[in-house]
Short mmCIF file of C-alpha atoms and ligand atoms in Angstrom, two decimals:
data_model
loop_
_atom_site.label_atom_id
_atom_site.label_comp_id
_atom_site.label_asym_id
_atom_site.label_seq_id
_atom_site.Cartn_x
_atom_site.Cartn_y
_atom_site.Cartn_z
CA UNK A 1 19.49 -86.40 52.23
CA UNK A 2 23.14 -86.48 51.23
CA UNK A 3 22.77 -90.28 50.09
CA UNK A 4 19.59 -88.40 48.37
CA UNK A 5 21.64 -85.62 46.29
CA UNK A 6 24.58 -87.82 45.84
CA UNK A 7 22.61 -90.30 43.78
CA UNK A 8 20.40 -87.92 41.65
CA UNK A 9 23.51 -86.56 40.70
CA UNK A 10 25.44 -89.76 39.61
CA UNK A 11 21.76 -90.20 38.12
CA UNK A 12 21.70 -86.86 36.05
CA UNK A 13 25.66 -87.44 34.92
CA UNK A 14 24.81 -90.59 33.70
CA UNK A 15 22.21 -89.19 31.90
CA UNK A 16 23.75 -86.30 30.68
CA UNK A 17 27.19 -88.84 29.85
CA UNK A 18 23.97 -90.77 28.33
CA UNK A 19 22.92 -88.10 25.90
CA UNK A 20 26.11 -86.74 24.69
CA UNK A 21 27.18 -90.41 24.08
CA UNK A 22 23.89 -90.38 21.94
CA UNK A 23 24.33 -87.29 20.22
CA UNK A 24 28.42 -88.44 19.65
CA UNK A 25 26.87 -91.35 18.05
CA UNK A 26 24.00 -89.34 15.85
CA UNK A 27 26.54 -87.10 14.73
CA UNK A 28 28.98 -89.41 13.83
CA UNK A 29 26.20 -91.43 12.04
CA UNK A 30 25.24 -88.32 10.02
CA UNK A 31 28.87 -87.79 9.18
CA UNK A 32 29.46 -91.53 7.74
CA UNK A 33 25.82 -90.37 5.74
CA UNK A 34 26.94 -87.75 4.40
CA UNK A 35 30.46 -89.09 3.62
CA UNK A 36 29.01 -92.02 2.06
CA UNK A 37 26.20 -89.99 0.21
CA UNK A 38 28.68 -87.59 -1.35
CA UNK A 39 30.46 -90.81 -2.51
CA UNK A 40 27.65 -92.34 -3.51
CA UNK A 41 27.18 -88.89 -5.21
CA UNK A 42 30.39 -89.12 -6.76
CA UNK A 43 29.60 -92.17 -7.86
CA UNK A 44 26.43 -91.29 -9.67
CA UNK A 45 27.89 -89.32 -11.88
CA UNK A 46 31.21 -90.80 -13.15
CA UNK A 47 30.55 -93.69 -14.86
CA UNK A 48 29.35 -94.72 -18.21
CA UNK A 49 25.28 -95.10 -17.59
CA UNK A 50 25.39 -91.03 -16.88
CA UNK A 51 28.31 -89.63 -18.98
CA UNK A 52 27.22 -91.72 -22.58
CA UNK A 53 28.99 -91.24 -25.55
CA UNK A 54 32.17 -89.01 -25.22
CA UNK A 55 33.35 -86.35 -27.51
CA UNK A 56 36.23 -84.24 -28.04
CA UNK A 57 35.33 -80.60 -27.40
CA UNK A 58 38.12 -78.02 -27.79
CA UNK A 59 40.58 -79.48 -26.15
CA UNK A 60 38.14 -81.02 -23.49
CA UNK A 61 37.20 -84.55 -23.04
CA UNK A 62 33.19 -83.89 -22.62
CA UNK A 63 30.16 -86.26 -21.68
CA UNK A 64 26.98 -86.62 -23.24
CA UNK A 65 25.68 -83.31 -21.87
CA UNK A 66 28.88 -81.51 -22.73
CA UNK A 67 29.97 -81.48 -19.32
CA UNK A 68 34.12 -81.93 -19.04
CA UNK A 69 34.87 -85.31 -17.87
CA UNK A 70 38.09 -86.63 -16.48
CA UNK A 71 38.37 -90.46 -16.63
CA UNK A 72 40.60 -91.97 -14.10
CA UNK A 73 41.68 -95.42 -13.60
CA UNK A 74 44.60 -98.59 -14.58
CA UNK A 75 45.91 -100.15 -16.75
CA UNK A 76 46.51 -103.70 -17.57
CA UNK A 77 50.50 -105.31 -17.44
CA UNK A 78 50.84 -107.06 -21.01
CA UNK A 79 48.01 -109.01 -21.02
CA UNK A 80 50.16 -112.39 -21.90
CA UNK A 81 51.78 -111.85 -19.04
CA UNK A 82 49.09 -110.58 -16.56
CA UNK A 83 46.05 -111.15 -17.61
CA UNK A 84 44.58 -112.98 -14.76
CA UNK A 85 44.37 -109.76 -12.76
CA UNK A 86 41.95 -108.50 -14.75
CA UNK A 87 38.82 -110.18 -13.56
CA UNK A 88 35.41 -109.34 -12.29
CA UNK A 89 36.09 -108.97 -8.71
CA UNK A 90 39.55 -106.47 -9.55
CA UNK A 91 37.22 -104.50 -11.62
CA UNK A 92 34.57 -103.97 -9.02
CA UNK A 93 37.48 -103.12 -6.62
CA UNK A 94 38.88 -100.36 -8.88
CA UNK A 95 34.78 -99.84 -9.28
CA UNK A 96 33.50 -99.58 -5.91
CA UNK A 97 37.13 -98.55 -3.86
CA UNK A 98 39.09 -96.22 -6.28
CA UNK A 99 36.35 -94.63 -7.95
CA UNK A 100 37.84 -95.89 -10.82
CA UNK A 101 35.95 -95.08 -14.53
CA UNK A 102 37.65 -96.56 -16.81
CA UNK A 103 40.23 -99.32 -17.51
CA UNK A 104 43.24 -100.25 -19.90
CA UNK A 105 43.53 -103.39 -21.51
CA UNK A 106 47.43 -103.49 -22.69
CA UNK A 107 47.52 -105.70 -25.50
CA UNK A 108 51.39 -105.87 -26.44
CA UNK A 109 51.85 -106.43 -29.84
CA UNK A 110 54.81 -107.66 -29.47
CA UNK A 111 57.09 -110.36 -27.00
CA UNK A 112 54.38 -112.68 -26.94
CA UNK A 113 51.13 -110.53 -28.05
CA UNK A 114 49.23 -110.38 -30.64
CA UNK A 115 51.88 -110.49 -33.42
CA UNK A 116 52.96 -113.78 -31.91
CA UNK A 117 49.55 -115.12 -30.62
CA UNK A 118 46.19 -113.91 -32.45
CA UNK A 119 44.39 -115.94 -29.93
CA UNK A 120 44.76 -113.11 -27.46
CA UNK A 121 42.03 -111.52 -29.20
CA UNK A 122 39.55 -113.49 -27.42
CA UNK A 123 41.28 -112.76 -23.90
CA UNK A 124 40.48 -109.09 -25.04
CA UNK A 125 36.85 -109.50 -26.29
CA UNK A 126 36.51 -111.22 -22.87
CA UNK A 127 38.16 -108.23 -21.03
CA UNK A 128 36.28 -105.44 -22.73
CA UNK A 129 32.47 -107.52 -22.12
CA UNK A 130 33.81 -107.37 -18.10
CA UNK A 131 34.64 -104.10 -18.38
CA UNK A 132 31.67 -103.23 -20.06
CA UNK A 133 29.35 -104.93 -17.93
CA UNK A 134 30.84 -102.72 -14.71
CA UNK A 135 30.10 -99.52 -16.40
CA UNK A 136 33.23 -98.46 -16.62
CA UNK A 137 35.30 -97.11 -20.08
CA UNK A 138 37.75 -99.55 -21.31
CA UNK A 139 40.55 -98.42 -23.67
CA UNK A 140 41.68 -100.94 -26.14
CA UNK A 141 45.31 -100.35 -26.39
CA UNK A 142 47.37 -101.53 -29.45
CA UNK A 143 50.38 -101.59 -27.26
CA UNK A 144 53.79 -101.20 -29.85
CA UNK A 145 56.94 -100.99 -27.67
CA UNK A 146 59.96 -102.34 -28.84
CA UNK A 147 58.08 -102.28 -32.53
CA UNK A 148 58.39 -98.79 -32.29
CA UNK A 149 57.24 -97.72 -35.67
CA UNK A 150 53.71 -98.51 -36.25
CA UNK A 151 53.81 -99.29 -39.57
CA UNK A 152 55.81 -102.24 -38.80
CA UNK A 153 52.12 -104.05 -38.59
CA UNK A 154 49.96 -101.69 -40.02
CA UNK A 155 48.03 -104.69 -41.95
CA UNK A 156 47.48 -106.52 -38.51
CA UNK A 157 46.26 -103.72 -36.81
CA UNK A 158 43.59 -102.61 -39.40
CA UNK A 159 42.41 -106.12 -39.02
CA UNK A 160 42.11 -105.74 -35.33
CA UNK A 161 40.11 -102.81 -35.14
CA UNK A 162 38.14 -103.24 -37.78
CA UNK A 163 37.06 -106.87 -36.11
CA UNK A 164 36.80 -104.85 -32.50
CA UNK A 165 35.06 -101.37 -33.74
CA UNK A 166 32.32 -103.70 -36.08
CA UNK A 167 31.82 -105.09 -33.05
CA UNK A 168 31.14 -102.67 -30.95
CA UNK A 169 30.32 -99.71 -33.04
CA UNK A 170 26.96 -99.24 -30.51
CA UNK A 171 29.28 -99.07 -27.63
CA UNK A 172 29.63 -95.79 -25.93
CA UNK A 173 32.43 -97.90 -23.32
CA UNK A 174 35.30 -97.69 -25.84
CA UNK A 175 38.21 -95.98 -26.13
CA UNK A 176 40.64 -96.86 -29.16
CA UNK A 177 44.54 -96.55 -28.69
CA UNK A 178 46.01 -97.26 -31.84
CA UNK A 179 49.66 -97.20 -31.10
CA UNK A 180 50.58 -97.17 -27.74
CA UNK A 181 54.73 -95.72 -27.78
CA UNK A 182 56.10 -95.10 -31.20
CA UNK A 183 59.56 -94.32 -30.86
CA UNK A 184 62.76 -93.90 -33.30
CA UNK A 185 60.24 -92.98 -35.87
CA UNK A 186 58.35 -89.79 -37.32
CA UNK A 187 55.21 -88.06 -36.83
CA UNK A 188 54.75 -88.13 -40.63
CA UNK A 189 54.80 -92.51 -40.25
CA UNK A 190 52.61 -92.01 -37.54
CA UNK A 191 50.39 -89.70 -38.75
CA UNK A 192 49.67 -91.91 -42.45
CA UNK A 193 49.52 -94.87 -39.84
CA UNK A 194 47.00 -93.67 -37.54
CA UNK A 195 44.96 -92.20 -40.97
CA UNK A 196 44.63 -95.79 -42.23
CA UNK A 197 43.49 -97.01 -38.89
CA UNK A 198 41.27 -94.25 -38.05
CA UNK A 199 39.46 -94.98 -41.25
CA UNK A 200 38.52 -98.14 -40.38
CA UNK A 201 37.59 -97.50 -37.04
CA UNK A 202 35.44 -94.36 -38.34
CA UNK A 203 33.14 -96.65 -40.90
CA UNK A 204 31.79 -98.07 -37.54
CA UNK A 205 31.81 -95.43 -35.16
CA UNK A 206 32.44 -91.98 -33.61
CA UNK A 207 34.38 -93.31 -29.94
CA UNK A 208 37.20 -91.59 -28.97
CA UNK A 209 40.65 -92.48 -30.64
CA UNK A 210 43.69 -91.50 -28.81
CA UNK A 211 47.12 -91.45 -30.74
CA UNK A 212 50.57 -91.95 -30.00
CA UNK A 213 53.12 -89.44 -30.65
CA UNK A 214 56.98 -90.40 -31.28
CA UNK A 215 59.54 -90.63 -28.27
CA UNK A 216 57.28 -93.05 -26.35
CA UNK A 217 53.82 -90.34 -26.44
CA UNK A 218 56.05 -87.22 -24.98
CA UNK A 219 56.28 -85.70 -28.39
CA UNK A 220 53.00 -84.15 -28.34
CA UNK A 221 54.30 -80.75 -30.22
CA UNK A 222 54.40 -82.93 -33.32
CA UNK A 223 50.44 -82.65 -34.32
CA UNK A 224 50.47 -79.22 -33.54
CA UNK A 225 51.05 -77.70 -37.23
CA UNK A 226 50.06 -81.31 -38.82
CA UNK A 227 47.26 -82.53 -36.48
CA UNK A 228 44.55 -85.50 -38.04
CA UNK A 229 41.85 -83.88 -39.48
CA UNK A 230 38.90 -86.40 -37.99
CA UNK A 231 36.40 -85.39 -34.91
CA UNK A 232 36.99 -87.26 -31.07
CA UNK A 233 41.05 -87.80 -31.37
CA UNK A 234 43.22 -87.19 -28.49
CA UNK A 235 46.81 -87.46 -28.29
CA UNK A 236 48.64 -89.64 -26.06
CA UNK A 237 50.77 -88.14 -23.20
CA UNK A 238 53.15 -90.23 -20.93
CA UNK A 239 55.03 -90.04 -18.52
CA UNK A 240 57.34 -91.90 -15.23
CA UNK A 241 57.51 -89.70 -12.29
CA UNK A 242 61.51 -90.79 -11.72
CA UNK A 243 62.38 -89.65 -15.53
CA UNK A 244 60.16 -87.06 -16.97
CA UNK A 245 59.59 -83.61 -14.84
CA UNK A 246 58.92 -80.21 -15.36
CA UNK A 247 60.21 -80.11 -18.72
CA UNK A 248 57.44 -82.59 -20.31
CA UNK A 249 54.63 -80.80 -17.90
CA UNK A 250 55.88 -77.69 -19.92
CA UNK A 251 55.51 -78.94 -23.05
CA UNK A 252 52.05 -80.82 -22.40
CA UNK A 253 50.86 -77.08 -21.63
CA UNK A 254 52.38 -75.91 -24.72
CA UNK A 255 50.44 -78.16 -26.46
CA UNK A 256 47.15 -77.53 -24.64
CA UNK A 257 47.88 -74.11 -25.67
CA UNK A 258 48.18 -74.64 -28.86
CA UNK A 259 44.68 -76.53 -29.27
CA UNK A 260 45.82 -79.89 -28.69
CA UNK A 261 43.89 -82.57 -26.78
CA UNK A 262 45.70 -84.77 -24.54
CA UNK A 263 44.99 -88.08 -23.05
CA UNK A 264 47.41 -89.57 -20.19
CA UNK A 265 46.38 -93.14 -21.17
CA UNK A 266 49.70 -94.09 -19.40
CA UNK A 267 51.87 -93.32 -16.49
CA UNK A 268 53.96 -94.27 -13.38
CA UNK A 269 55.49 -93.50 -10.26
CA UNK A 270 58.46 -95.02 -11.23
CA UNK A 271 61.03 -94.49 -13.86
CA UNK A 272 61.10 -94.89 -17.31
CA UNK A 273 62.12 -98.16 -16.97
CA UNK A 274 58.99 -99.52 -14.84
CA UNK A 275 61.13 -99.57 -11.96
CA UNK A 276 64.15 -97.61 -9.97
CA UNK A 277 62.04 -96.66 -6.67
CA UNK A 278 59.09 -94.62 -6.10
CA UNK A 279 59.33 -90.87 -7.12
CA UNK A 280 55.82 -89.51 -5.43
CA UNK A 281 56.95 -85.69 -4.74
CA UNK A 282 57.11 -85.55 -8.21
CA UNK A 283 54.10 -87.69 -9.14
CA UNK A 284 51.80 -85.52 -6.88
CA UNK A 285 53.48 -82.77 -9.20
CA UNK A 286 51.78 -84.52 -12.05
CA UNK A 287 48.52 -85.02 -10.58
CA UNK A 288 48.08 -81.33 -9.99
CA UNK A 289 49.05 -80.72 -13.26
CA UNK A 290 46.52 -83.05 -14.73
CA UNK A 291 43.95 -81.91 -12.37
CA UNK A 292 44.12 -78.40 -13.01
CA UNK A 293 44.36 -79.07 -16.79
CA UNK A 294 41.34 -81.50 -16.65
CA UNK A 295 43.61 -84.40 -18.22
CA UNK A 296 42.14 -88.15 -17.83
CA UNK A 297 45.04 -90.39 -16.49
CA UNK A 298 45.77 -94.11 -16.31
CA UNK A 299 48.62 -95.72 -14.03
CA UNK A 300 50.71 -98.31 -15.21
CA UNK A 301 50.08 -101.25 -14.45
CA UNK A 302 47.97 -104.08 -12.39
CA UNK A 303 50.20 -106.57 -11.48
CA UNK A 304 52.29 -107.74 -8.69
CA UNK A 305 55.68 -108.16 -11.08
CA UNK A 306 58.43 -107.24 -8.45
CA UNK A 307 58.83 -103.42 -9.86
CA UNK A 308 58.12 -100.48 -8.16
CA UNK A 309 55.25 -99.54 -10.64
CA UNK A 310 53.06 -102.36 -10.10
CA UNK A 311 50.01 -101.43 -8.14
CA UNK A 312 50.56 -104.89 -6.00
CA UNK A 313 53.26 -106.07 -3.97
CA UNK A 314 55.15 -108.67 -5.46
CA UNK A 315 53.25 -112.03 -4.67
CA UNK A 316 50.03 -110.73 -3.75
CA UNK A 317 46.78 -112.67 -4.54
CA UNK A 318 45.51 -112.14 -8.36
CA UNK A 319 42.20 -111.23 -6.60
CA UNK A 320 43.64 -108.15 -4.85
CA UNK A 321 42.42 -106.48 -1.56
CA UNK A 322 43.83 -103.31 -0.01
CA UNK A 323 46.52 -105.08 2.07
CA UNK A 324 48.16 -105.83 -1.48
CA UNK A 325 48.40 -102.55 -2.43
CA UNK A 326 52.58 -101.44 -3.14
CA UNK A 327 53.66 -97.79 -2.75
CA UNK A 328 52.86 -97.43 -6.31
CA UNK A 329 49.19 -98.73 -5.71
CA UNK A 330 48.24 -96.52 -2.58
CA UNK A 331 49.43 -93.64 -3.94
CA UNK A 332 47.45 -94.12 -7.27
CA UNK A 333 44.21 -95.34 -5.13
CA UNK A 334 44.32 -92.00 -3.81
CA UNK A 335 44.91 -89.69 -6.72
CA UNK A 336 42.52 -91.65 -8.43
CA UNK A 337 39.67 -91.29 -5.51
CA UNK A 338 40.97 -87.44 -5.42
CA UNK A 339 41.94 -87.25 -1.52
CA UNK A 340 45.48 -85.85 -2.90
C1 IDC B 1 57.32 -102.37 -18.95
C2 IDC B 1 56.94 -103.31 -17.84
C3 IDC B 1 58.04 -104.34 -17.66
C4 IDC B 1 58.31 -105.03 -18.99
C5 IDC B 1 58.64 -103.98 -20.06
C6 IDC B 1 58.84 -104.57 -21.44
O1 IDC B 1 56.72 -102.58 -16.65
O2 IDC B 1 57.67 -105.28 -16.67
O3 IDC B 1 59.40 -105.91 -18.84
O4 IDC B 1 57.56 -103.07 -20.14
O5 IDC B 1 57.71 -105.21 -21.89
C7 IDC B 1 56.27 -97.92 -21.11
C8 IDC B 1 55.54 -99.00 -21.79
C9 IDC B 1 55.27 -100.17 -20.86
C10 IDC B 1 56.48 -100.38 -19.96
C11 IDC B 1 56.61 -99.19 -19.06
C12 IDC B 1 57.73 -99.29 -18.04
O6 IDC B 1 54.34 -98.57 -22.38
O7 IDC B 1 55.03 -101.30 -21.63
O8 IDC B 1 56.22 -101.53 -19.17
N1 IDC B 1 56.82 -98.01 -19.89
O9 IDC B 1 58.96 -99.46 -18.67
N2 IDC B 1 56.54 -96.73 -21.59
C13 IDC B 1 57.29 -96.05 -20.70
C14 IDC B 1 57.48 -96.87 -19.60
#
């Protein structure tokens, strides 16, 4: 009888181990589910099959239904220097991992780009099509640095987007950054620039144009008393996390304040300089900033240059997986995905 009780009862905790084991294992299924259908959720929504054509509305970045959208994503290194990295399979990474909807393509104008080498427009035609065909925004970005008024090739750059908006005026993907950094100039050379250029780009279509303001996009005060009178422009706002602080976030909500709409098509955890360390107390400062203020932000830069802004360590494989990812990259992969 003993023998008897003793094994109904190893029976029934077996059983009973049995069932919670089971229900352990349905619940954690129906977790994973439910993670996985409010990312697939997520998902649905972000990219450019749902959201369409964007306009400016107020000071909001809006969809096709006028719902506020907040792009998120990378940018490019120069692409003479790193274009490699920006293949199919990174782009479905920054897809399908980050949550990523949109991309940069950094076309330098100078130190090797365009200027120098017109051939690099077909590395960008290239670039936008891949883009493109993940359904994701790509911003074309005339990228002036050390040319740091834009006039200095106004000619070549109405050339450039003219050949670029003509051909893809039906495109709802693009984004047009017509001067990337002016600096040691005026808003009044930036302003006639970006009129010529937004002319252009306006006989083809209505996409989104984001402009540069001087001191490297951080003087975004400028357009507030002398803004461009044209629909769907943003201006640009930049920042490095080691350099720029509280000061800059105070003057980007100045500027909100004041009606104007900003775009962070660039930024880094680093300082000014690309590099200098990691600064990511006052990054995450940023990233609630531009999360409460609805601001669409871009992190400098896809490569794996030895500098502590580049989203890979140095050496990783061009095809990147997340084992490449630097400081700089994990902390972006998350802000972008939204877990911080
Ligand atoms: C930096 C790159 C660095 C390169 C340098 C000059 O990280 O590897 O040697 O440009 O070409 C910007 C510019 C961006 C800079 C970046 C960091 O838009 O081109 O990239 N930065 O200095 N503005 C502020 C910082």
């Amino acid at each position: 009888m003993k023998k008897f009780l003793l094994v109904l009862c190893i029976c029934l905790l077996i059983c009973g181990c049995g069932k919670k084991a089971i229900s352990q294992k349905k619940n954690k299924e129906k977790d994973e589910q439910i993670e996985e259908k409010s990312s697939e959720e997520i998902k649905k929504n972000i990219f450019v099959s749902y959201n369409g054509a964007l306009q400016v509305k107020g000071i909001n970045l809006v969809n096709q239904y006028d719902e506020v959208i907040q792009l998120k994503g990378v940018s490019s290194h120069g692409l003479q220097w790193y274009g490699d990295f920006v293949n199919d399979q990174n782009l479905k990474t920054l897809k399908n991992d980050f949550n990523s909807n949109v991309f940069r393509l950094a076309m330098y104008t100078k130190e090797g780009g365009y200027i120098d080498n017109k051939e690099i427009m077909q590395d960008v035609i290239k670039d936008i099509d891949l883009v493109i065909a993940n359904d994701m925004y790509v911003i074309v970005d005339w990228h002036i640095l050390s040319d740091g008024n834009p006039n200095a090739y106004v000619e070549e750059a109405i050339n450039f987007f003219e050949e670029i908006s003509s051909k893809y005026k039906n495109s709802p993907n693009i984004i047009y950054e017509i001067c990337n950094e002016p600096n040691g100039t005026s808003w009044s050379e930036i302003k006639s620039y970006s009129e010529r250029v937004i002319e252009v780009i306006r006989k083809n279509c209505n996409n989104i144009i984001i402009v540069g303001t001087n001191t490297w996009s951080q003087d975004v005060l400028d357009p507030v008393n002398d803004r461009l009178n044209y629909d769907n422009i943003m201006y640009a706002l930049h920042f490095y996390a080691g350099t720029h602080t509280d000061y800059l976030r105070k003057r980007a909500k100045e500027a909100l304040d004041k009606g104007i709409s900003l775009f962070v098509s660039e930024w880094g955890v680093s300082d000014a300089s690309g590099n200098g360390g990691v600064f990511l107390d006052e990054a995450q400062k940023w990233i609630d900033f531009m999360n409460e203020n609805k601001l669409s932000f871009v992190s400098w830069s896809l490569s794996n240059k030895d500098e502590s802004s580049a989203l890979l360590k140095p050496g990783s494989n061009v095809n990147f997986n997340n084992s490449d990812l630097s400081e700089a990259g994990q902390f972006v992969k998350k802000a972008i995905i939204g877990n911080i």
